[in-house]
Amino acid sequence: MTTSAPRQDWWLWRLVATGMAFTLFGVGGVLLRVLVFPAQRLLPGGLRERQRRARRTLSWTFRIFIRFMVRTGILTIDFRGAERLGQPGQMILANHPSLLDVVFLVGHVDNANCIVKHGLASNPFTRGPIAGCGYITNDESFDMFDRAAEVLRNGETLIVFPEGTRTPRDSSPRFHRGACAIALRGARVVTPVVISMNPRSLTKGEPWYRIPPSRMRYVIHVGEDVDPAAWLAAHPLPIAGRRMNDYLHAYFEAELARAAPARAAPNQPSPIAANPESKLDESTGT
């Protein structure tokens, strides 16, 4: 007979704070759609300039949202190597253990494009930011692959979750080869970002109120850049895509396995919670 873990870290307060966070997220998405983005469209500039303003606004909003979650004790986050994100033509390739992963990455890169779940484009709380920022939906059509490769060739940063959905609980990431196919056609560099968290929460199909017994602790590690051109030089395109995908899949499995003992270590204070100069603690506008 198994016993549940004891509730820690002001569990009841974290439940209330989590409800507040989800409410803020939903209300914020609606306000961006009906007030902020329409007002920004009245400013001078073409489509790309409007998208750039919308992305910077969303990034700033996510930074405030993350700061709220840290300050209220919902989670801690240790983001290592974030300064290397946001290069022109860079594909940021990350695993996807929880609902908040895109929030962390978009919050750290002011002008990133992103491939998002197709259903979010019709969600009343998320369709405004997705349309305003010009994000690409993963309908898995040839047009989607072409658009993703084109934005990379145009010098945009592109955030991709190659699993296509959140990693199931007690499972390892399983990458689709489409991300590598896009990278080989357009990316100047691919940067793996390994996201580990303990305890696991906000997984696919899990309601927001099923919070873990202790505070969520995220460690996000930016790995070394991968040069797509090196893979194309060694193999024809279809083979290069398979080999590159196998390499990245093995890399993430090894990094997540290495992070597992660290998750079992005693809890350490969050650098973001302790460091007032962190980017997530900025309060300036876009």
Tab-separated table of C-alpha atoms in Angstrom:
chain	number	residue	atom	x	y	z
A	1	MET	CA	0.000	0.000	0.000
A	2	THR	CA	1.439	3.362	-1.074
A	3	THR	CA	1.176	6.521	0.979
A	4	SER	CA	0.974	10.015	-0.424
A	5	ALA	CA	3.804	12.442	0.202
A	6	PRO	CA	3.241	14.943	3.031
A	7	ARG	CA	2.062	18.383	1.994
A	8	GLN	CA	4.793	20.984	2.355
A	9	ASP	CA	5.690	24.568	1.408
A	10	TRP	CA	2.399	26.113	2.527
A	11	TRP	CA	0.320	23.744	0.405
A	12	LEU	CA	-3.038	25.493	0.933
A	13	TRP	CA	-1.567	28.881	0.032
A	14	ARG	CA	0.043	27.408	-3.090
A	15	LEU	CA	-3.376	26.057	-4.126
A	16	VAL	CA	-4.920	29.523	-3.778
A	17	ALA	CA	-1.958	31.171	-5.530
A	18	THR	CA	-2.153	28.648	-8.386
A	19	GLY	CA	-5.824	29.497	-8.904
A	20	MET	CA	-4.894	33.180	-8.956
A	21	ALA	CA	-2.142	32.507	-11.500
A	22	PHE	CA	-4.453	30.657	-13.872
A	23	THR	CA	-7.028	33.437	-13.554
A	24	LEU	CA	-4.389	36.068	-14.322
A	25	PHE	CA	-3.194	34.074	-17.324
A	26	GLY	CA	-6.689	33.813	-18.797
A	27	VAL	CA	-7.667	37.420	-18.114
A	28	GLY	CA	-4.317	38.632	-19.420
A	29	GLY	CA	-4.767	36.735	-22.692
A	30	VAL	CA	-8.201	38.283	-23.236
A	31	LEU	CA	-6.962	41.805	-22.412
A	32	LEU	CA	-4.077	41.450	-24.831
A	33	ARG	CA	-6.500	40.361	-27.571
A	34	VAL	CA	-9.195	43.002	-27.070
A	35	LEU	CA	-7.201	46.006	-25.808
A	36	VAL	CA	-3.425	45.878	-26.176
A	37	PHE	CA	-2.826	44.350	-29.605
A	38	PRO	CA	-5.586	46.368	-31.369
A	39	ALA	CA	-4.072	49.556	-29.933
A	40	GLN	CA	-0.604	48.534	-31.068
A	41	ARG	CA	-1.890	47.992	-34.611
A	42	LEU	CA	-2.712	51.711	-34.773
A	43	LEU	CA	0.976	52.544	-34.409
A	44	PRO	CA	3.060	53.036	-37.590
A	45	GLY	CA	4.897	50.092	-39.116
A	46	GLY	CA	4.304	47.053	-41.276
A	47	LEU	CA	3.382	43.494	-40.373
A	48	ARG	CA	6.812	42.503	-39.069
A	49	GLU	CA	7.039	45.577	-36.865
A	50	ARG	CA	3.555	44.883	-35.438
A	51	GLN	CA	4.537	41.298	-34.704
A	52	ARG	CA	7.778	42.440	-33.094
A	53	ARG	CA	5.862	44.794	-30.781
A	54	ALA	CA	3.369	42.062	-29.915
A	55	ARG	CA	6.133	39.541	-29.143
A	56	ARG	CA	7.997	41.946	-26.908
A	57	THR	CA	4.769	42.765	-25.076
A	58	LEU	CA	4.000	39.069	-24.582
A	59	SER	CA	7.554	38.365	-23.427
A	60	TRP	CA	7.352	41.180	-20.876
A	61	THR	CA	3.928	39.922	-19.726
A	62	PHE	CA	5.282	36.390	-19.260
A	63	ARG	CA	8.222	37.717	-17.234
A	64	ILE	CA	5.793	39.445	-14.885
A	65	PHE	CA	3.685	36.275	-14.723
A	66	ILE	CA	6.707	34.129	-13.834
A	67	ARG	CA	7.807	36.646	-11.226
A	68	PHE	CA	4.320	36.394	-9.685
A	69	MET	CA	4.582	32.596	-9.487
A	70	VAL	CA	8.051	32.773	-7.937
A	71	ARG	CA	7.151	35.465	-5.423
A	72	THR	CA	3.969	33.668	-4.322
A	73	GLY	CA	5.859	30.414	-3.769
A	74	ILE	CA	4.261	28.346	-6.551
A	75	LEU	CA	7.635	27.440	-8.054
A	76	THR	CA	11.329	28.199	-8.234
A	77	ILE	CA	13.373	28.360	-11.423
A	78	ASP	CA	17.083	28.115	-12.161
A	79	PHE	CA	17.692	29.203	-15.781
A	80	ARG	CA	21.270	28.460	-16.852
A	81	GLY	CA	22.641	29.973	-20.059
A	82	ALA	CA	19.596	32.079	-20.984
A	83	GLU	CA	21.885	34.814	-22.338
A	84	ARG	CA	22.729	32.571	-25.328
A	85	LEU	CA	19.127	32.489	-26.534
A	86	GLY	CA	17.763	34.869	-29.159
A	87	GLN	CA	20.402	34.577	-31.907
A	88	PRO	CA	19.313	35.342	-35.495
A	89	GLY	CA	18.207	32.173	-37.280
A	90	GLN	CA	18.407	30.150	-34.068
A	91	MET	CA	16.095	27.197	-33.465
A	92	ILE	CA	15.564	26.731	-29.726
A	93	LEU	CA	14.686	23.069	-29.336
A	94	ALA	CA	13.284	22.068	-25.931
A	95	ASN	CA	11.615	19.146	-24.206
A	96	HIS	CA	8.131	19.749	-22.823
A	97	PRO	CA	7.462	18.367	-19.319
A	98	SER	CA	4.821	20.903	-18.246
A	99	LEU	CA	2.321	23.540	-19.269
A	100	LEU	CA	4.653	26.399	-18.348
A	101	ASP	CA	7.616	25.577	-20.609
A	102	VAL	CA	6.640	27.951	-23.405
A	103	VAL	CA	6.052	30.699	-20.830
A	104	PHE	CA	9.630	30.364	-19.545
A	105	LEU	CA	11.199	30.429	-23.007
A	106	VAL	CA	9.076	33.202	-24.510
A	107	GLY	CA	9.618	35.195	-21.320
A	108	HIS	CA	13.383	35.052	-21.871
A	109	VAL	CA	13.474	35.829	-25.608
A	110	ASP	CA	11.905	39.165	-26.541
A	111	ASN	CA	11.310	38.590	-30.244
A	112	ALA	CA	10.973	34.841	-30.716
A	113	ASN	CA	8.604	33.080	-33.062
A	114	CYS	CA	7.149	29.804	-31.825
A	115	ILE	CA	5.465	26.665	-33.131
A	116	VAL	CA	2.401	26.154	-30.938
A	117	LYS	CA	-0.333	23.561	-30.641
A	118	HIS	CA	-2.934	24.011	-33.373
A	119	GLY	CA	-5.872	24.039	-30.947
A	120	LEU	CA	-4.530	27.066	-29.084
A	121	ALA	CA	-5.243	29.247	-32.121
A	122	SER	CA	-8.988	28.874	-31.439
A	123	ASN	CA	-8.808	29.062	-27.633
A	124	PRO	CA	-10.374	32.376	-26.491
A	125	PHE	CA	-7.595	32.950	-23.941
A	126	THR	CA	-4.648	32.265	-26.248
A	127	ARG	CA	-5.755	33.010	-29.803
A	128	GLY	CA	-5.141	36.753	-29.423
A	129	PRO	CA	-1.446	36.460	-28.481
A	130	ILE	CA	-0.884	33.719	-31.066
A	131	ALA	CA	-2.403	35.784	-33.884
A	132	GLY	CA	-0.800	39.044	-32.771
A	133	CYS	CA	2.672	37.505	-32.511
A	134	GLY	CA	2.348	35.626	-35.808
A	135	TYR	CA	3.120	32.249	-34.231
A	136	ILE	CA	3.036	29.110	-36.362
A	137	THR	CA	0.521	26.379	-35.485
A	138	ASN	CA	1.638	22.752	-35.728
A	139	ASP	CA	-0.954	21.476	-38.180
A	140	GLU	CA	1.850	19.290	-39.641
A	141	SER	CA	1.135	20.467	-43.193
A	142	PHE	CA	3.855	21.087	-45.772
A	143	ASP	CA	2.948	24.770	-45.539
A	144	MET	CA	3.768	24.730	-41.814
A	145	PHE	CA	7.219	23.257	-42.479
A	146	ASP	CA	7.861	25.812	-45.220
A	147	ARG	CA	6.773	28.754	-43.037
A	148	ALA	CA	8.913	27.572	-40.133
A	149	ALA	CA	11.991	27.192	-42.330
A	150	GLU	CA	11.332	30.584	-43.915
A	151	VAL	CA	11.205	32.485	-40.613
A	152	LEU	CA	14.557	30.953	-39.674
A	153	ARG	CA	16.073	31.952	-43.014
A	154	ASN	CA	14.733	35.467	-42.400
A	155	GLY	CA	16.770	35.650	-39.197
A	156	GLU	CA	14.028	35.054	-36.619
A	157	THR	CA	14.509	32.951	-33.511
A	158	LEU	CA	12.130	29.967	-33.485
A	159	ILE	CA	11.083	28.017	-30.366
A	160	VAL	CA	10.156	24.389	-31.084
A	161	PHE	CA	8.981	21.536	-28.864
A	162	PRO	CA	9.721	18.480	-31.037
A	163	GLU	CA	7.489	16.192	-28.953
A	164	GLY	CA	4.460	18.114	-30.206
A	165	THR	CA	2.781	17.804	-26.793
A	166	ARG	CA	3.723	17.537	-23.134
A	167	THR	CA	5.825	14.560	-22.051
A	168	PRO	CA	3.624	11.944	-20.348
A	169	ARG	CA	4.321	11.408	-16.674
A	170	ASP	CA	7.062	8.824	-15.957
A	171	SER	CA	8.099	8.813	-19.628
A	172	SER	CA	11.064	10.056	-21.629
A	173	PRO	CA	10.693	12.604	-24.441
A	174	ARG	CA	9.898	11.203	-27.885
A	175	PHE	CA	10.897	13.613	-30.647
A	176	HIS	CA	9.261	13.869	-34.058
A	177	ARG	CA	11.717	14.299	-36.933
A	178	GLY	CA	9.874	17.353	-38.272
A	179	ALA	CA	11.873	19.724	-36.076
A	180	CYS	CA	15.166	18.530	-37.528
A	181	ALA	CA	13.743	18.700	-41.046
A	182	ILE	CA	12.901	22.364	-40.432
A	183	ALA	CA	16.314	23.038	-38.887
A	184	LEU	CA	18.193	21.550	-41.823
A	185	ARG	CA	16.198	23.697	-44.252
A	186	GLY	CA	16.496	27.020	-42.482
A	187	ALA	CA	18.304	27.223	-39.137
A	188	ARG	CA	21.744	28.761	-38.754
A	189	VAL	CA	22.122	27.061	-35.386
A	190	VAL	CA	20.113	24.668	-33.199
A	191	THR	CA	20.312	25.189	-29.441
A	192	PRO	CA	18.976	22.407	-27.191
A	193	VAL	CA	17.278	23.500	-23.974
A	194	VAL	CA	16.771	20.810	-21.329
A	195	ILE	CA	13.892	21.455	-18.928
A	196	SER	CA	13.719	19.350	-15.774
A	197	MET	CA	11.306	19.794	-12.890
A	198	ASN	CA	10.573	18.198	-9.567
A	199	PRO	CA	7.960	17.315	-8.592
A	200	ARG	CA	6.200	16.776	-11.912
A	201	SER	CA	2.990	18.743	-12.329
A	202	LEU	CA	0.869	20.471	-14.965
A	203	THR	CA	1.281	17.478	-17.261
A	204	LYS	CA	-1.122	16.709	-20.106
A	205	GLY	CA	-4.688	16.215	-18.870
A	206	GLU	CA	-3.846	17.177	-15.284
A	207	PRO	CA	-6.187	19.816	-13.759
A	208	TRP	CA	-4.639	22.983	-12.378
A	209	TYR	CA	-5.874	22.322	-8.834
A	210	ARG	CA	-3.997	19.014	-8.527
A	211	ILE	CA	-0.913	20.749	-7.220
A	212	PRO	CA	2.083	18.711	-6.002
A	213	PRO	CA	2.782	18.194	-2.294
A	214	SER	CA	5.825	20.480	-2.487
A	215	ARG	CA	6.797	23.507	-4.538
A	216	MET	CA	7.655	22.908	-8.203
A	217	ARG	CA	11.373	23.405	-8.852
A	218	TYR	CA	12.490	23.974	-12.439
A	219	VAL	CA	16.018	23.754	-13.786
A	220	ILE	CA	16.402	24.945	-17.383
A	221	HIS	CA	19.801	24.339	-18.960
A	222	VAL	CA	20.847	25.768	-22.336
A	223	GLY	CA	23.136	23.294	-24.088
A	224	GLU	CA	25.869	23.778	-26.652
A	225	ASP	CA	24.868	24.925	-30.137
A	226	VAL	CA	24.489	22.342	-32.898
A	227	ASP	CA	25.437	23.309	-36.463
A	228	PRO	CA	22.908	21.916	-38.980
A	229	ALA	CA	25.358	22.493	-41.827
A	230	ALA	CA	27.722	19.885	-40.374
A	231	TRP	CA	25.011	17.231	-40.600
A	232	LEU	CA	24.145	18.210	-44.182
A	233	ALA	CA	27.816	18.042	-45.127
A	234	ALA	CA	28.031	14.469	-43.863
A	235	HIS	CA	24.714	13.025	-45.094
A	236	PRO	CA	21.985	13.556	-47.699
A	237	LEU	CA	19.017	15.540	-46.376
A	238	PRO	CA	16.661	12.702	-45.312
A	239	ILE	CA	19.455	10.754	-43.598
A	240	ALA	CA	20.841	13.913	-42.001
A	241	GLY	CA	17.427	14.581	-40.467
A	242	ARG	CA	17.202	11.095	-38.971
A	243	ARG	CA	20.770	11.145	-37.631
A	244	MET	CA	20.376	14.603	-36.155
A	245	ASN	CA	17.090	13.648	-34.509
A	246	ASP	CA	18.663	10.500	-33.036
A	247	TYR	CA	21.571	12.553	-31.702
A	248	LEU	CA	19.320	15.146	-30.069
A	249	HIS	CA	17.024	12.488	-28.643
A	250	ALA	CA	19.999	10.725	-27.042
A	251	TYR	CA	21.352	14.057	-25.793
A	252	PHE	CA	18.115	14.934	-24.011
A	253	GLU	CA	17.783	11.460	-22.504
A	254	ALA	CA	21.338	11.661	-21.129
A	255	GLU	CA	20.905	15.192	-19.773
A	256	LEU	CA	17.581	14.394	-18.107
A	257	ALA	CA	19.053	11.226	-16.574
A	258	ARG	CA	21.966	13.261	-15.255
A	259	ALA	CA	19.560	15.819	-13.789
A	260	ALA	CA	17.570	13.145	-11.958
A	261	PRO	CA	20.048	12.748	-9.023
A	262	ALA	CA	20.117	16.533	-8.648
A	263	ARG	CA	16.336	16.564	-8.263
A	264	ALA	CA	16.696	14.167	-5.354
A	265	ALA	CA	19.196	16.457	-3.594
A	266	PRO	CA	18.116	18.825	-0.810
A	267	ASN	CA	16.221	21.873	-2.050
A	268	GLN	CA	18.302	24.961	-2.731
A	269	PRO	CA	17.121	28.596	-2.833
A	270	SER	CA	16.030	29.780	-6.251
A	271	PRO	CA	18.528	32.096	-7.971
A	272	ILE	CA	15.641	34.024	-9.510
A	273	ALA	CA	13.843	34.442	-6.199
A	274	ALA	CA	17.079	35.565	-4.536
A	275	ASN	CA	18.540	37.749	-7.279
A	276	PRO	CA	16.762	41.091	-7.729
A	277	GLU	CA	18.765	41.785	-10.886
A	278	SER	CA	17.374	38.726	-12.701
A	279	LYS	CA	15.696	39.429	-16.019
A	280	LEU	CA	12.465	37.987	-14.644
A	281	ASP	CA	12.474	40.694	-11.976
A	282	GLU	CA	12.640	43.534	-14.461
A	283	SER	CA	9.697	45.897	-14.249
A	284	THR	CA	10.404	48.060	-17.298
A	285	GLY	CA	8.094	48.114	-20.288
A	286	THR	CA	8.727	46.808	-23.777
